[in-house]
Short mmCIF file of C-alpha atoms in Angstrom, two decimals:
data_model
loop_
_atom_site.label_atom_id
_atom_site.label_comp_id
_atom_site.label_asym_id
_atom_site.label_seq_id
_atom_site.Cartn_x
_atom_site.Cartn_y
_atom_site.Cartn_z
CA ASN A 1 108.60 175.46 56.87
CA ALA A 2 107.63 174.29 59.76
CA GLY A 3 105.93 170.77 58.87
CA VAL A 4 103.35 169.67 60.99
CA THR A 5 102.60 171.34 64.26
CA GLN A 6 100.63 169.95 67.37
CA THR A 7 99.53 171.70 70.25
CA PRO A 8 99.58 171.46 73.26
CA LYS A 9 102.44 168.98 73.94
CA PHE A 10 100.72 167.79 77.21
CA GLN A 11 97.89 168.28 78.71
CA VAL A 12 95.73 167.08 82.10
CA LEU A 13 92.11 167.04 81.94
CA LYS A 14 89.42 166.02 84.46
CA THR A 15 86.82 163.44 83.69
CA GLY A 16 83.79 165.15 81.40
CA GLN A 17 85.86 168.30 80.62
CA SER A 18 85.94 168.77 76.93
CA MET A 19 89.24 170.14 74.70
CA THR A 20 90.53 170.41 71.42
CA LEU A 21 93.76 169.54 69.98
CA GLN A 22 95.64 171.39 67.49
CA CYS A 23 97.03 170.33 64.19
CA ALA A 24 98.25 172.41 61.40
CA GLN A 25 100.63 171.51 58.27
CA ASP A 26 102.29 174.27 56.13
CA MET A 27 103.12 171.77 52.98
CA ASN A 28 99.84 172.13 51.42
CA HIS A 29 99.08 168.76 51.99
CA GLU A 30 95.54 167.48 50.96
CA TYR A 31 95.59 164.20 53.24
CA MET A 32 95.65 164.68 57.05
CA SER A 33 94.89 162.33 59.87
CA TRP A 34 94.80 161.79 63.63
CA TYR A 35 96.25 158.62 65.32
CA ARG A 36 96.47 157.50 68.73
CA GLN A 37 98.86 155.57 70.43
CA ASP A 38 98.47 153.48 73.22
CA PRO A 39 101.46 151.62 75.64
CA GLY A 40 102.47 148.40 73.91
CA MET A 41 100.20 149.06 70.68
CA GLY A 42 100.80 150.76 67.32
CA LEU A 43 99.20 153.85 65.90
CA ARG A 44 95.41 153.67 65.65
CA LEU A 45 93.46 155.58 62.99
CA ILE A 46 91.05 157.97 64.62
CA HIS A 47 89.63 160.41 61.96
CA TYR A 48 90.91 161.29 58.34
CA SER A 49 90.41 164.02 55.94
CA VAL A 50 90.86 163.99 52.04
CA GLY A 51 90.82 167.81 51.52
CA ALA A 52 89.32 170.70 53.10
CA GLY A 53 85.66 169.98 54.01
CA ILE A 54 85.90 166.37 53.78
CA THR A 55 86.41 163.96 56.72
CA ASP A 56 85.62 160.49 57.83
CA GLN A 57 86.26 158.04 60.56
CA GLY A 58 88.89 155.74 61.00
CA GLU A 59 89.26 152.45 63.27
CA VAL A 60 88.57 154.15 67.02
CA PRO A 61 86.45 157.47 66.06
CA ASN A 62 83.98 157.26 69.18
CA GLY A 63 84.44 160.09 71.57
CA TYR A 64 86.11 162.51 69.23
CA ASN A 65 85.06 165.08 66.36
CA VAL A 66 87.02 166.74 63.83
CA SER A 67 86.30 169.28 61.25
CA ARG A 68 88.40 170.61 58.13
CA SER A 69 87.49 174.25 57.49
CA THR A 70 91.21 174.90 55.89
CA THR A 71 93.70 173.13 54.16
CA GLU A 72 96.12 173.59 57.07
CA ASP A 73 94.27 172.91 60.10
CA PHE A 74 92.70 169.77 61.28
CA PRO A 75 91.69 170.08 64.91
CA LEU A 76 90.55 166.93 67.02
CA ARG A 77 87.66 167.79 69.53
CA LEU A 78 87.25 165.87 72.53
CA LEU A 79 83.88 166.53 73.55
CA SER A 80 83.58 164.70 76.98
CA ALA A 81 87.13 163.11 77.90
CA ALA A 82 87.20 159.72 79.73
CA PRO A 83 89.99 158.12 81.52
CA SER A 84 90.22 155.50 78.30
CA GLN A 85 91.43 158.25 76.27
CA THR A 86 94.73 159.00 77.91
CA SER A 87 96.95 158.39 75.16
CA VAL A 88 99.27 160.28 72.99
CA TYR A 89 97.85 161.79 70.18
CA PHE A 90 99.94 162.18 66.42
CA CYS A 91 98.61 164.07 63.80
CA ALA A 92 99.78 163.23 60.29
CA SER A 93 99.90 164.83 56.85
CA SER A 94 100.65 163.35 53.28
CA ARG A 95 100.23 164.95 49.76
CA GLY A 96 98.32 161.88 48.36
CA ALA A 97 98.43 158.40 47.11
CA SER A 98 102.36 158.64 46.29
CA GLY A 99 103.19 161.04 49.37
CA THR A 100 104.79 160.09 52.75
CA GLN A 101 103.29 160.53 55.77
CA TYR A 102 104.63 163.13 57.95
CA PHE A 103 103.81 163.19 61.56
CA GLY A 104 103.74 165.82 64.42
CA PRO A 105 105.50 165.28 67.61
CA GLY A 106 102.70 164.35 69.32
CA THR A 107 100.25 165.38 72.15
CA ARG A 108 100.50 163.61 75.44
CA LEU A 109 97.12 163.79 77.25
CA LEU A 110 96.24 162.44 80.53
CA VAL A 111 92.59 162.34 81.87
CA LEU A 112 91.89 161.90 85.34
CA ALA B 1 90.00 145.11 56.63
CA GLN B 2 93.89 145.37 56.92
CA LYS B 3 95.94 143.72 59.59
CA ILE B 4 99.91 144.04 60.38
CA THR B 5 101.43 141.35 62.43
CA GLN B 6 104.86 141.84 64.06
CA THR B 7 105.75 138.90 66.12
CA GLN B 8 109.22 140.06 67.54
CA PRO B 9 108.22 142.76 70.44
CA GLY B 10 112.20 142.81 71.51
CA MET B 11 115.61 142.60 69.55
CA PHE B 12 118.78 142.93 70.88
CA VAL B 13 121.99 143.26 67.79
CA GLN B 14 125.51 143.96 68.19
CA GLU B 15 126.33 147.12 66.55
CA LYS B 16 127.65 146.77 63.06
CA GLU B 17 125.51 143.46 62.62
CA ALA B 18 122.68 143.45 59.97
CA VAL B 19 119.42 143.26 61.33
CA THR B 20 115.99 141.81 59.87
CA LEU B 21 112.88 143.15 61.41
CA ASP B 22 109.54 140.74 60.30
CA CYS B 23 106.54 142.08 59.44
CA THR B 24 103.65 139.81 57.90
CA TYR B 25 100.15 141.39 56.71
CA ASP B 26 96.89 140.67 55.37
CA THR B 27 94.54 142.52 53.08
CA SER B 28 91.75 142.01 50.75
CA ASP B 29 93.19 145.37 48.79
CA GLN B 30 94.53 144.58 45.16
CA SER B 31 97.05 147.68 45.46
CA TYR B 32 98.66 148.73 48.72
CA GLY B 33 101.45 150.43 50.07
CA LEU B 34 103.75 149.02 52.83
CA PHE B 35 105.65 151.67 55.25
CA TRP B 36 108.08 151.50 57.73
CA TYR B 37 108.62 154.20 60.51
CA LYS B 38 111.14 154.23 63.47
CA GLN B 39 110.00 155.84 66.45
CA PRO B 40 113.22 156.60 68.82
CA SER B 41 112.82 157.05 72.53
CA SER B 42 112.04 160.94 72.05
CA GLY B 43 108.41 159.80 70.53
CA GLU B 44 108.32 161.07 66.93
CA MET B 45 107.38 158.97 64.34
CA ILE B 46 109.92 158.74 61.50
CA PHE B 47 109.39 157.66 58.03
CA LEU B 48 111.95 154.94 56.77
CA ILE B 49 111.15 153.22 53.76
CA TYR B 50 108.03 152.46 51.31
CA GLN B 51 107.12 149.80 49.24
CA GLY B 52 104.04 149.65 46.83
CA SER B 53 102.68 146.26 46.20
CA TYR B 54 102.99 146.86 42.70
CA ASP B 55 106.51 147.44 42.58
CA GLU B 56 108.66 144.52 41.68
CA GLN B 57 111.92 145.63 42.96
CA ASN B 58 112.37 145.75 46.79
CA ALA B 59 112.68 149.42 47.97
CA THR B 60 116.08 150.67 49.16
CA GLU B 61 116.86 154.07 51.25
CA GLY B 62 120.35 154.24 52.18
CA ARG B 63 121.01 151.24 55.27
CA TYR B 64 117.28 150.29 55.15
CA SER B 65 116.09 147.62 52.74
CA LEU B 66 112.28 146.33 52.55
CA ASN B 67 112.33 142.88 51.55
CA PHE B 68 109.06 142.58 49.99
CA GLN B 69 107.83 138.66 49.49
CA LYS B 70 104.20 139.31 48.01
CA ALA B 71 103.05 135.81 47.79
CA ARG B 72 104.06 135.05 51.32
CA LYS B 73 102.62 138.41 52.45
CA SER B 74 105.75 139.77 54.20
CA ALA B 75 107.69 142.76 54.24
CA ASN B 76 110.87 142.88 56.12
CA LEU B 77 112.68 145.64 57.05
CA VAL B 78 116.27 145.17 56.57
CA ILE B 79 118.91 147.43 58.54
CA SER B 80 122.69 146.76 57.15
CA ALA B 81 125.52 147.64 59.49
CA SER B 82 123.81 148.70 62.61
CA GLN B 83 124.63 151.62 64.71
CA LEU B 84 123.72 152.70 68.27
CA GLY B 85 121.38 155.26 66.83
CA ASP B 86 119.08 152.67 65.20
CA SER B 87 118.11 151.71 69.04
CA ALA B 88 114.23 152.44 68.72
CA MET B 89 110.82 151.22 68.10
CA TYR B 90 110.01 150.18 64.41
CA PHE B 91 106.52 150.01 63.22
CA CYS B 92 105.42 148.29 59.75
CA ALA B 93 102.40 149.81 58.40
CA MET B 94 99.97 149.33 55.28
CA SER B 95 97.61 151.60 53.55
CA PRO B 96 95.34 150.94 50.60
CA LEU B 97 96.33 152.74 47.57
CA ASP B 98 93.05 153.93 46.63
CA PHE B 99 92.67 155.94 49.42
CA GLY B 100 96.13 157.53 49.71
CA ASN B 101 98.12 157.30 52.61
CA GLU B 102 95.97 158.96 55.08
CA LYS B 103 94.86 155.69 56.08
CA LEU B 104 97.59 153.78 57.82
CA THR B 105 97.03 150.25 59.89
CA PHE B 106 100.15 149.73 62.02
CA GLY B 107 101.50 146.57 64.03
CA THR B 108 102.53 146.60 67.58
CA GLY B 109 106.02 147.33 67.05
CA THR B 110 109.41 145.91 67.50
CA ARG B 111 111.73 147.23 70.22
CA LEU B 112 115.61 147.20 68.63
CA THR B 113 118.29 147.66 70.83
CA ILE B 114 121.72 147.95 69.49
CA ILE B 115 124.55 146.67 71.67
CA PRO B 116 127.91 148.30 71.69
#
């Protein structure tokens, strides 16, 4: 049982490049979410999903796309990276309304 | 919309003393959940404790307790008998229960430093 895994751990991009941050969980959780954490701030919700095929926007969705084709995976796509997207990205999953959110270890992204 | 306010950017506490981390919240939701997470210097987010808005008793988890005062909209975290390993960032968060726990709103955090 690996919990929530994220890859890569660290990535450097140039402005305008695209990439996908991977997130997977093996706990059969229905709910998955993506957050970003900037210095001096708490985590902010980017996108979330309540099940396969269902996604919705969070507080800061601009510049990011998500899809949820399986229960296990919830990738986050940066279409055209900008320096403002330099941040630490966390993926989380939970079983539902009564479930604790389990966080992945995070991906540190630097956009030059 | 939901909002979490943590007014203590940093705290220094002597080892073995109790510590209270403040958290106030604002929401128009009738039912909601309140959470505390710990983030050590290694960066991972560790769940500490949960309180549902309809729970009449304060939540406790080992040395952690949540002092929930609904009328004051506060959800302070109390750590009893602090240890050096408690040094970390602490985040208060909330979620509307109707949406489960996938929509957490976080505060800006409190950096707790335990002094030997």
